[in-house]
Tab-separated table of C-alpha atoms in Angstrom:
chain	number	residue	atom	x	y	z
A	8	MET	CA	-36.039	-4.558	19.339
A	9	PHE	CA	-36.491	-2.266	16.351
A	10	ALA	CA	-39.620	-2.186	14.211
A	11	THR	CA	-37.843	-2.148	10.854
A	12	LYS	CA	-34.618	-3.475	9.434
A	13	GLU	CA	-33.505	0.099	8.789
A	14	ALA	CA	-33.992	0.996	12.438
A	15	ARG	CA	-32.295	-2.205	13.561
A	16	PHE	CA	-29.343	-1.371	11.313
A	17	GLY	CA	-29.183	2.222	12.534
A	18	ILE	CA	-30.031	3.564	9.060
A	19	PRO	CA	-31.697	6.987	8.937
A	20	SER	CA	-34.982	7.201	7.069
A	21	ASP	CA	-35.227	10.929	6.405
A	22	GLY	CA	-34.127	11.719	2.863
A	23	VAL	CA	-31.555	8.929	2.687
A	24	THR	CA	-32.067	5.618	0.912
A	25	ARG	CA	-30.966	2.412	2.574
A	26	ARG	CA	-28.442	1.588	-0.158
A	27	GLY	CA	-27.158	5.159	-0.250
A	28	PHE	CA	-26.522	5.070	3.463
A	29	LEU	CA	-24.750	1.725	3.230
A	30	GLN	CA	-22.523	2.895	0.410
A	31	GLY	CA	-21.765	6.183	2.118
A	32	PHE	CA	-20.914	4.533	5.415
A	33	ALA	CA	-19.067	1.429	4.278
A	34	GLY	CA	-18.102	0.391	7.772
A	35	MET	CA	-21.570	-0.705	8.771
A	36	ILE	CA	-21.791	-4.442	9.521
A	37	GLY	CA	-24.864	-6.576	9.886
A	38	VAL	CA	-24.585	-8.516	13.112
A	39	GLY	CA	-23.188	-8.534	16.593
A	40	VAL	CA	-22.379	-11.630	18.579
A	41	LEU	CA	-21.903	-11.569	22.321
A	42	ALA	CA	-21.947	-14.533	24.675
A	43	GLY	CA	-23.331	-16.686	21.880
A	44	ARG	CA	-26.332	-14.439	21.153
A	45	ALA	CA	-26.791	-12.045	18.285
A	46	LEU	CA	-27.213	-8.337	18.944
A	47	PRO	CA	-28.904	-5.797	16.702
A	48	MET	CA	-26.562	-4.153	14.253
A	49	HIS	CA	-26.583	-0.769	15.961
A	50	ALA	CA	-24.690	-2.329	18.875
A	51	SER	CA	-21.732	-3.203	16.663
A	52	GLY	CA	-22.070	-0.837	13.690
A	53	LEU	CA	-18.990	0.897	12.358
A	54	SER	CA	-19.127	4.289	10.742
A	55	LEU	CA	-16.457	5.634	8.476
A	56	PRO	CA	-15.272	9.058	7.377
A	57	GLN	CA	-16.542	9.511	3.826
A	58	GLU	CA	-13.423	11.400	2.784
A	59	THR	CA	-11.231	8.305	3.214
A	60	GLY	CA	-13.472	5.840	1.417
A	61	GLU	CA	-11.867	3.022	3.413
A	62	THR	CA	-13.729	0.449	5.439
A	63	GLU	CA	-12.807	-0.392	9.009
A	64	PRO	CA	-12.464	-3.792	10.701
A	65	TYR	CA	-15.494	-5.484	12.225
A	66	TYR	CA	-16.054	-4.692	15.871
A	67	PRO	CA	-15.159	-7.686	18.082
A	68	ALA	CA	-18.843	-8.162	18.942
A	69	VAL	CA	-19.517	-9.131	15.326
A	70	LEU	CA	-17.394	-12.267	15.569
A	71	PRO	CA	-17.230	-15.415	17.690
A	72	ALA	CA	-14.866	-15.206	20.643
A	73	GLY	CA	-11.250	-15.672	19.635
A	74	ILE	CA	-11.584	-14.213	16.112
A	75	ARG	CA	-10.550	-10.697	15.198
A	76	SER	CA	-10.769	-8.576	12.073
A	77	ARG	CA	-7.933	-6.472	10.682
A	78	TYR	CA	-6.213	-5.256	7.515
A	79	LEU	CA	-2.819	-5.594	5.931
A	80	ASN	CA	-1.196	-4.587	2.663
A	81	ASN	CA	-0.470	-7.817	0.852
A	82	GLY	CA	2.328	-6.461	-1.358
A	83	ASN	CA	0.264	-7.132	-4.473
A	84	GLY	CA	-1.593	-3.861	-4.702
A	85	ILE	CA	-4.490	-4.377	-2.318
A	86	ARG	CA	-5.426	-3.639	1.265
A	87	MET	CA	-6.666	-7.041	2.365
A	88	HIS	CA	-9.258	-7.550	5.053
A	89	MET	CA	-8.821	-10.754	7.010
A	90	LEU	CA	-10.108	-12.635	10.007
A	91	GLU	CA	-7.637	-14.401	12.258
A	92	ALA	CA	-7.688	-16.761	15.227
A	93	GLY	CA	-4.826	-18.132	17.298
A	94	PHE	CA	-3.041	-14.783	17.194
A	95	GLY	CA	-0.881	-13.506	20.041
A	96	THR	CA	1.170	-16.667	20.405
A	97	GLY	CA	4.270	-16.830	18.220
A	98	GLY	CA	5.530	-19.921	16.452
A	99	ARG	CA	2.178	-21.436	15.579
A	100	PRO	CA	1.838	-23.179	12.197
A	101	ILE	CA	-0.422	-21.219	9.861
A	102	VAL	CA	-3.555	-22.428	8.078
A	103	VAL	CA	-5.067	-20.229	5.341
A	104	LEU	CA	-8.789	-20.481	4.522
A	105	LEU	CA	-10.130	-19.262	1.147
A	106	HIS	CA	-13.865	-18.658	0.759
A	107	GLY	CA	-16.211	-19.084	-2.202
A	108	PHE	CA	-19.032	-17.164	-3.917
A	109	PRO	CA	-21.177	-15.432	-2.794
A	110	GLU	CA	-19.369	-15.602	0.524
A	111	LEU	CA	-16.783	-13.850	2.668
A	112	ALA	CA	-14.009	-14.644	5.116
A	113	TYR	CA	-16.888	-14.749	7.613
A	114	SER	CA	-17.902	-18.111	6.109
A	115	TRP	CA	-15.096	-19.716	8.152
A	116	ARG	CA	-16.285	-18.364	11.511
A	117	LYS	CA	-17.526	-21.755	12.710
A	118	VAL	CA	-14.216	-23.595	12.214
A	119	MET	CA	-11.607	-20.963	13.059
A	120	PRO	CA	-11.781	-21.048	16.885
A	121	ALA	CA	-11.490	-24.834	17.028
A	122	LEU	CA	-8.484	-24.866	14.692
A	123	ALA	CA	-6.873	-22.189	16.846
A	124	SER	CA	-7.548	-24.286	19.953
A	125	ALA	CA	-5.752	-27.139	18.211
A	126	GLY	CA	-2.614	-24.988	18.036
A	127	TYR	CA	-2.842	-23.260	14.653
A	128	TYR	CA	-2.711	-19.644	13.580
A	129	VAL	CA	-5.780	-19.444	11.324
A	130	VAL	CA	-6.218	-16.751	8.687
A	131	ALA	CA	-9.209	-16.159	6.391
A	132	PRO	CA	-9.063	-13.206	3.972
A	133	ASP	CA	-11.816	-11.523	2.015
A	134	LEU	CA	-10.501	-12.408	-1.452
A	135	ARG	CA	-9.876	-9.793	-4.125
A	136	GLY	CA	-13.219	-8.354	-5.174
A	137	TYR	CA	-15.034	-9.368	-1.994
A	138	GLY	CA	-16.176	-7.713	1.197
A	139	ARG	CA	-13.785	-5.275	2.830
A	140	THR	CA	-10.692	-6.077	0.806
A	141	ASP	CA	-10.151	-3.011	-1.346
A	142	GLY	CA	-7.809	-1.261	-3.726
A	143	TRP	CA	-9.930	-0.663	-6.837
A	144	ASP	CA	-13.427	0.194	-8.005
A	145	VAL	CA	-15.007	-3.020	-9.287
A	146	LYS	CA	-17.122	-2.477	-12.383
A	147	TYR	CA	-17.901	-4.755	-15.300
A	148	ASP	CA	-15.781	-2.712	-17.702
A	149	GLU	CA	-12.735	-2.529	-15.425
A	150	ASP	CA	-9.548	-4.382	-16.379
A	151	LEU	CA	-9.852	-8.115	-15.638
A	152	ASN	CA	-6.094	-8.656	-15.335
A	153	PRO	CA	-6.026	-8.295	-11.537
A	154	PHE	CA	-8.491	-11.187	-11.274
A	155	ARG	CA	-6.443	-13.677	-13.262
A	156	THR	CA	-5.696	-16.893	-11.431
A	157	LEU	CA	-1.964	-16.404	-10.992
A	158	ASN	CA	-2.509	-12.907	-9.619
A	159	LEU	CA	-4.925	-14.318	-7.057
A	160	VAL	CA	-2.213	-16.815	-6.108
A	161	ARG	CA	0.113	-13.840	-5.645
A	162	ASP	CA	-2.516	-12.262	-3.402
A	163	VAL	CA	-2.384	-15.287	-1.104
A	164	LEU	CA	1.414	-15.488	-1.246
A	165	GLY	CA	1.608	-11.802	-0.366
A	166	LEU	CA	-0.733	-12.302	2.569
A	167	VAL	CA	1.374	-15.154	3.939
A	168	SER	CA	4.612	-13.225	3.472
A	169	ALA	CA	3.210	-10.081	5.099
A	170	LEU	CA	2.321	-12.172	8.137
A	171	GLY	CA	5.939	-13.302	8.422
A	172	TYR	CA	5.571	-16.904	7.261
A	173	ARG	CA	7.704	-18.735	4.704
A	174	PHE	CA	5.333	-21.672	4.352
A	175	VAL	CA	1.775	-22.715	5.166
A	176	SER	CA	0.779	-25.925	6.890
A	177	ALA	CA	-2.410	-26.102	4.830
A	178	VAL	CA	-4.307	-23.997	2.347
A	179	VAL	CA	-8.033	-24.734	2.455
A	180	GLY	CA	-10.473	-23.667	-0.245
A	181	HIS	CA	-14.248	-23.852	-0.494
A	182	ASP	CA	-16.244	-23.370	-3.724
A	183	PHE	CA	-14.373	-20.695	-5.765
A	184	GLY	CA	-11.647	-20.861	-3.133
A	185	ALA	CA	-11.051	-24.557	-3.919
A	186	PRO	CA	-9.476	-24.123	-7.378
A	187	LEU	CA	-7.540	-21.125	-6.064
A	188	ALA	CA	-6.177	-23.256	-3.226
A	189	ALA	CA	-5.320	-25.991	-5.738
A	190	TRP	CA	-3.425	-23.526	-7.918
A	191	CYS	CA	-1.535	-22.277	-4.866
A	192	SER	CA	-0.354	-25.848	-4.306
A	193	ILE	CA	0.545	-26.349	-7.967
A	194	VAL	CA	2.440	-23.088	-8.391
A	195	ARG	CA	4.215	-23.005	-5.013
A	196	PRO	CA	4.268	-26.428	-3.327
A	197	ASP	CA	7.313	-25.209	-1.389
A	198	VAL	CA	5.044	-22.703	0.364
A	199	PHE	CA	1.709	-24.544	0.574
A	200	HIS	CA	2.541	-27.848	2.223
A	201	SER	CA	-0.902	-29.468	2.186
A	202	LEU	CA	-4.311	-28.865	0.638
A	203	VAL	CA	-7.954	-29.263	1.644
A	204	LEU	CA	-10.580	-28.833	-1.067
A	205	MET	CA	-14.226	-28.346	-0.116
A	206	SER	CA	-17.273	-28.589	-2.381
A	207	GLY	CA	-15.261	-28.307	-5.574
A	208	PRO	CA	-13.225	-31.193	-7.055
A	209	PHE	CA	-10.142	-30.045	-8.968
A	210	GLY	CA	-9.949	-31.800	-12.331
A	211	GLY	CA	-6.371	-30.861	-13.180
A	212	THR	CA	-4.359	-28.336	-15.144
A	213	PRO	CA	-5.334	-27.430	-18.716
A	214	SER	CA	-3.589	-29.415	-21.414
A	215	LEU	CA	-1.378	-28.215	-24.248
A	216	PRO	CA	-1.919	-29.509	-27.791
A	217	PHE	CA	0.315	-32.563	-28.152
A	218	ASN	CA	1.941	-34.171	-31.195
A	219	THR	CA	0.280	-31.801	-33.639
A	220	ALA	CA	3.297	-30.848	-35.764
A	221	ASN	CA	2.248	-33.034	-38.703
A	222	THR	CA	-1.494	-32.464	-38.538
A	223	PRO	CA	-3.378	-29.899	-40.676
A	224	GLN	CA	-2.830	-26.426	-39.309
A	225	SER	CA	-5.784	-25.060	-37.344
A	226	SER	CA	-6.467	-23.488	-34.018
A	227	THR	CA	-5.724	-26.213	-31.474
A	228	ALA	CA	-6.298	-24.121	-28.372
A	229	SER	CA	-9.565	-25.032	-26.734
A	230	SER	CA	-11.856	-22.232	-25.648
A	231	PRO	CA	-14.791	-22.537	-23.263
A	232	ALA	CA	-16.785	-20.320	-25.610
A	233	LYS	CA	-16.575	-22.979	-28.330
A	234	ASP	CA	-17.949	-25.816	-26.228
A	235	PRO	CA	-21.093	-27.007	-28.079
A	236	VAL	CA	-22.773	-28.053	-24.817
A	237	TYR	CA	-23.907	-24.481	-24.184
A	238	GLU	CA	-25.696	-24.221	-27.525
A	239	ASP	CA	-27.192	-27.653	-26.917
A	240	MET	CA	-28.579	-26.482	-23.564
A	241	ALA	CA	-30.371	-23.614	-25.287
A	242	LYS	CA	-32.069	-26.141	-27.576
A	243	LEU	CA	-33.550	-28.173	-24.722
A	244	SER	CA	-37.216	-27.972	-23.844
A	245	PRO	CA	-37.418	-25.835	-21.806
A	246	PRO	CA	-34.205	-24.058	-22.884
A	247	ARG	CA	-31.459	-23.974	-20.260
A	248	LYS	CA	-28.125	-22.242	-19.623
A	249	HIS	CA	-25.125	-22.877	-17.393
A	250	TYR	CA	-24.924	-20.626	-14.347
A	251	GLN	CA	-21.190	-20.014	-14.845
A	252	ARG	CA	-21.866	-18.572	-18.273
A	253	TYR	CA	-24.671	-16.449	-16.850
A	254	TYR	CA	-22.472	-15.167	-14.036
A	255	ALA	CA	-19.996	-13.925	-16.648
A	256	THR	CA	-22.592	-11.649	-18.276
A	257	ARG	CA	-23.003	-7.929	-17.733
A	258	GLU	CA	-26.541	-8.290	-16.368
A	259	ALA	CA	-25.692	-10.804	-13.625
A	260	ASN	CA	-24.494	-8.252	-11.079
A	261	ASP	CA	-27.567	-6.081	-11.525
A	262	ASN	CA	-29.850	-9.109	-11.182
A	263	LEU	CA	-28.274	-10.148	-7.873
A	264	TRP	CA	-27.634	-6.679	-6.455
A	265	HIS	CA	-31.036	-5.294	-7.378
A	266	ALA	CA	-32.985	-8.514	-6.908
A	267	PRO	CA	-36.749	-7.848	-6.723
A	268	GLN	CA	-36.844	-9.548	-3.326
A	269	GLY	CA	-33.840	-7.594	-2.014
A	270	VAL	CA	-30.293	-8.793	-1.369
A	271	HIS	CA	-31.075	-10.331	2.011
A	272	ALA	CA	-33.983	-12.442	0.764
A	273	PHE	CA	-32.056	-13.367	-2.376
A	274	LEU	CA	-29.137	-14.690	-0.350
A	275	ARG	CA	-31.428	-16.554	2.041
A	276	ALA	CA	-33.127	-18.363	-0.847
A	277	TYR	CA	-29.819	-18.991	-2.645
A	278	TYR	CA	-28.090	-20.452	0.400
A	279	HIS	CA	-31.180	-22.505	1.234
A	280	MET	CA	-31.583	-23.942	-2.257
A	281	LYS	CA	-27.967	-25.146	-2.333
A	282	SER	CA	-28.037	-26.594	1.179
A	283	ALA	CA	-29.159	-29.927	2.594
A	284	ASP	CA	-32.261	-28.137	3.888
A	285	TRP	CA	-33.758	-28.106	0.381
A	286	SER	CA	-35.328	-31.452	-0.444
A	287	GLY	CA	-34.610	-31.045	-4.162
A	288	ASN	CA	-30.904	-31.796	-3.717
A	289	MET	CA	-30.318	-35.479	-4.485
A	290	PRO	CA	-27.003	-35.443	-6.380
A	291	HIS	CA	-25.506	-38.360	-8.260
A	292	PRO	CA	-22.745	-38.848	-10.853
A	293	LEU	CA	-23.549	-37.816	-14.414
A	294	GLN	CA	-22.757	-40.036	-17.370
A	295	SER	CA	-21.281	-37.335	-19.583
A	296	TRP	CA	-20.668	-33.620	-20.152
A	297	SER	CA	-23.752	-33.204	-22.317
A	298	ALA	CA	-26.812	-30.998	-22.269
A	299	THR	CA	-29.220	-33.820	-21.519
A	300	GLU	CA	-27.147	-35.049	-18.572
A	301	LEU	CA	-26.466	-31.563	-17.194
A	302	ALA	CA	-30.191	-30.794	-17.352
A	303	LYS	CA	-30.630	-33.249	-14.465
A	304	ILE	CA	-28.920	-30.728	-12.168
A	305	PRO	CA	-31.153	-28.258	-10.284
A	306	ARG	CA	-31.778	-24.874	-11.811
A	307	TYR	CA	-29.394	-22.950	-9.576
A	308	TYR	CA	-26.667	-24.552	-11.725
A	309	ILE	CA	-28.421	-25.277	-15.012
A	310	MET	CA	-30.770	-22.308	-15.198
A	311	ASP	CA	-33.813	-21.629	-17.324
A	312	LEU	CA	-32.610	-19.639	-20.304
A	313	ASP	CA	-35.042	-16.769	-19.733
A	314	LYS	CA	-34.424	-16.268	-16.003
A	315	GLY	CA	-31.846	-14.575	-13.835
A	316	MET	CA	-30.584	-16.096	-10.618
A	317	ALA	CA	-32.815	-13.919	-8.440
A	318	GLU	CA	-35.895	-15.260	-10.229
A	319	THR	CA	-34.512	-18.811	-10.143
A	320	VAL	CA	-34.194	-19.047	-6.367
A	321	ALA	CA	-37.213	-16.934	-5.381
A	322	PRO	CA	-39.761	-19.815	-5.525
A	323	VAL	CA	-37.820	-21.826	-2.918
A	324	MET	CA	-37.533	-19.035	-0.370
A	325	PRO	CA	-37.925	-20.858	2.959
A	326	ALA	CA	-40.862	-20.069	5.198
A	327	SER	CA	-40.317	-18.045	8.364
A	328	ALA	CA	-40.463	-21.202	10.487
A	329	GLN	CA	-37.713	-22.803	8.391
A	330	ILE	CA	-35.588	-19.687	8.678
A	331	ALA	CA	-36.007	-19.632	12.448
A	332	ALA	CA	-34.979	-23.308	12.597
A	333	CYS	CA	-31.827	-22.789	10.496
A	334	LYS	CA	-29.017	-23.002	13.042
A	335	TRP	CA	-26.130	-23.043	10.589
A	336	LEU	CA	-27.109	-19.614	9.200
A	337	THR	CA	-29.183	-17.456	11.516
A	338	GLU	CA	-30.789	-14.235	10.351
A	339	ASP	CA	-28.187	-12.231	12.238
A	340	GLU	CA	-25.384	-14.153	10.567
A	341	LEU	CA	-27.017	-13.689	7.183
A	342	ASN	CA	-27.141	-9.954	7.888
A	343	VAL	CA	-23.337	-9.894	7.712
A	344	TYR	CA	-23.424	-11.178	4.140
A	345	SER	CA	-26.409	-9.155	2.991
A	346	THR	CA	-25.117	-5.893	4.449
A	347	GLU	CA	-21.734	-6.331	2.788
A	348	TYR	CA	-23.158	-7.332	-0.599
A	349	ASP	CA	-25.775	-4.586	-0.408
A	350	ARG	CA	-22.856	-2.180	-0.040
A	351	THR	CA	-20.452	-3.609	-2.626
A	352	GLY	CA	-22.567	-5.455	-5.162
A	353	PHE	CA	-21.454	-8.806	-6.562
A	354	GLN	CA	-19.227	-7.837	-9.501
A	355	GLY	CA	-15.936	-8.487	-7.721
A	356	GLY	CA	-16.883	-12.095	-7.094
A	357	LEU	CA	-18.512	-12.484	-10.503
A	358	ASN	CA	-15.215	-11.523	-12.139
A	359	GLY	CA	-13.976	-14.951	-11.100
A	360	TYR	CA	-16.500	-16.504	-13.484
A	361	ARG	CA	-15.498	-14.127	-16.270
A	362	ILE	CA	-11.880	-15.190	-15.852
A	363	GLY	CA	-12.985	-18.768	-16.493
A	364	GLN	CA	-13.718	-17.703	-20.080
A	365	ASP	CA	-10.648	-15.480	-20.508
A	366	LEU	CA	-8.285	-16.855	-23.172
A	367	GLN	CA	-5.207	-15.125	-21.800
A	368	ASN	CA	-5.848	-16.562	-18.351
A	369	ALA	CA	-6.199	-20.024	-19.894
A	370	ALA	CA	-2.931	-19.527	-21.791
A	371	GLU	CA	-1.106	-18.554	-18.597
A	372	LEU	CA	-2.386	-21.647	-16.815
A	373	ARG	CA	-1.238	-23.911	-19.634
A	374	THR	CA	2.288	-23.047	-18.489
A	375	PHE	CA	1.611	-25.692	-15.838
A	376	SER	CA	0.186	-28.277	-18.215
A	377	GLY	CA	0.896	-31.776	-16.951
A	378	ARG	CA	1.718	-30.657	-13.419
A	379	THR	CA	0.183	-32.638	-10.597
A	380	ILE	CA	-0.643	-31.666	-7.030
A	381	ASP	CA	2.140	-33.265	-5.042
A	382	VAL	CA	1.201	-32.278	-1.491
A	383	PRO	CA	-1.144	-34.235	0.791
A	384	THR	CA	-4.711	-33.475	-0.290
A	385	LEU	CA	-8.122	-34.023	1.304
A	386	PHE	CA	-11.581	-33.496	-0.196
A	387	ILE	CA	-14.659	-32.655	1.900
A	388	ALA	CA	-18.170	-31.941	0.628
A	389	GLY	CA	-21.788	-32.378	1.603
A	390	LYS	CA	-23.691	-35.440	0.437
A	391	SER	CA	-26.378	-33.081	-0.829
A	392	ASP	CA	-23.971	-30.966	-2.876
A	393	TRP	CA	-24.419	-31.207	-6.647
A	394	ASN	CA	-21.106	-29.432	-7.216
A	395	THR	CA	-19.278	-32.686	-6.491
A	396	TYR	CA	-20.683	-34.095	-9.742
A	397	GLN	CA	-21.234	-30.975	-11.829
A	398	ARG	CA	-18.169	-31.689	-13.989
A	399	PRO	CA	-18.300	-35.412	-14.832
A	400	GLY	CA	-15.013	-37.171	-14.152
A	401	ALA	CA	-13.447	-34.399	-12.062
A	402	LEU	CA	-13.898	-36.216	-8.748
A	403	GLU	CA	-12.342	-39.395	-10.124
A	404	ASN	CA	-9.475	-37.611	-11.890
A	405	MET	CA	-8.638	-35.707	-8.731
A	406	GLN	CA	-8.180	-38.957	-6.837
A	407	THR	CA	-6.350	-41.006	-9.461
A	408	LYS	CA	-4.462	-38.573	-11.715
A	409	VAL	CA	-4.287	-35.047	-10.356
A	410	CYS	CA	-3.214	-35.594	-6.747
A	411	THR	CA	-0.228	-37.822	-6.041
A	412	GLN	CA	-0.778	-37.837	-2.257
A	413	PHE	CA	-4.541	-38.003	-2.060
A	414	ARG	CA	-5.843	-38.715	1.441
A	415	GLY	CA	-9.534	-39.331	0.864
A	416	VAL	CA	-13.041	-38.145	-0.031
A	417	HIS	CA	-15.506	-37.326	2.735
A	418	LEU	CA	-19.129	-36.624	1.784
A	419	LEU	CA	-20.941	-35.481	4.913
A	420	ASP	CA	-24.525	-36.259	5.859
A	421	GLY	CA	-26.684	-33.229	6.546
A	422	ALA	CA	-24.676	-30.872	4.370
A	423	GLY	CA	-25.172	-29.389	0.948
A	424	HIS	CA	-22.857	-26.851	-0.665
A	425	TRP	CA	-22.011	-24.853	2.485
A	426	VAL	CA	-20.348	-27.789	4.224
A	427	GLN	CA	-18.109	-25.893	6.680
A	428	GLN	CA	-21.174	-24.040	7.948
A	429	GLU	CA	-23.783	-26.793	7.759
A	430	GLN	CA	-21.631	-29.455	9.438
A	431	ALA	CA	-18.893	-27.456	11.130
A	432	GLU	CA	-18.059	-29.983	13.857
A	433	GLU	CA	-17.377	-32.828	11.440
A	434	VAL	CA	-15.366	-30.552	9.159
A	435	ILE	CA	-13.279	-29.488	12.153
A	436	ARG	CA	-12.670	-33.103	13.139
A	437	LEU	CA	-11.584	-34.086	9.644
A	438	MET	CA	-9.310	-31.072	9.251
A	439	ILE	CA	-7.539	-31.530	12.576
A	440	GLU	CA	-7.074	-35.231	11.874
A	441	PHE	CA	-5.622	-34.402	8.462
A	442	LEU	CA	-3.319	-31.682	9.796
A	443	LYS	CA	-1.734	-33.878	12.490
């Protein structure tokens, strides 16, 4: 074994910083897996000619058996990196898996082989702005248009079409991927024939002002920026703020990317704090969308006003014994995430939160006002996941108003926010049962 992380990662120490090396050689990846055991990164590292600026696929040793990494042009302006399982056999129905933040296609590694064994061709892309999917330089001041919801739907449509499929048996979304999967089903139900949402209830399409012709003229379009709940949070004692608003700020990327504890330790604490491993997660329904009710949620969602996310999660960094006991996210698996985010930063993923406050994006989505999800839909989350209740009423509306063919809610014991990693076997069982 190597004495330092730099040596383990094959990073030179003479005159080259760790981040500089990672950015210069974007193909490096943080873990190898062989016969069920992790290898040091040097055994599976990928180097890359600097003149091309393009990343390469993961080496096979990085991934569980039966999964491979490759690229394709999705027809919507990007070179999309994806993981796939069940390849090599034609005629299989396709299942598309969409990850959340701060995650990657790699987040689906624990469920992909089993779905392939059940007869499916399983595809998980790094979404626009994440990981090895490329085609632009992501900075805060870059144009947000490519990150608008309907363009992300086009990304997924382009992926499916490039793979030679006219329709998808199921689109599955976790966290940020859940609303994207829902919008895929709303916009193109002819293509996306069923839907699985994980860890993020979908509360429905935005509404248009109705029956306002004879009312006093004023701006009737709602804007997230005008919601008084955010000002009310700042007046609490101690003052608080919503993490989604924080993630839309300029400073968020720098706070995560240059966290005092480093990207790897930041991600370990962040994943731990939102998992069932952290004893502070005891979620329950909230009575209303109000500052006092939202303040009951842990600080990774409703943050202290004067802190960044790196400072918020640092106090709950698990001890070395807890880390060693974490089987759903080993240190070698976490190295995949931390190496990628150390290379790219977080801005691409954070742009998804900025879009949530973009008025033009909201206007585009109101085109679908009143539309329901009319394909079979399943919801899976961890019992210890506060995101199920973060938006009061969303879980209930999803079941009774939004989805016309709703198939059930499953809240899994022993899982927090990262349900498909924390309780992979039960997620696999539920998905295969749903897909039959």
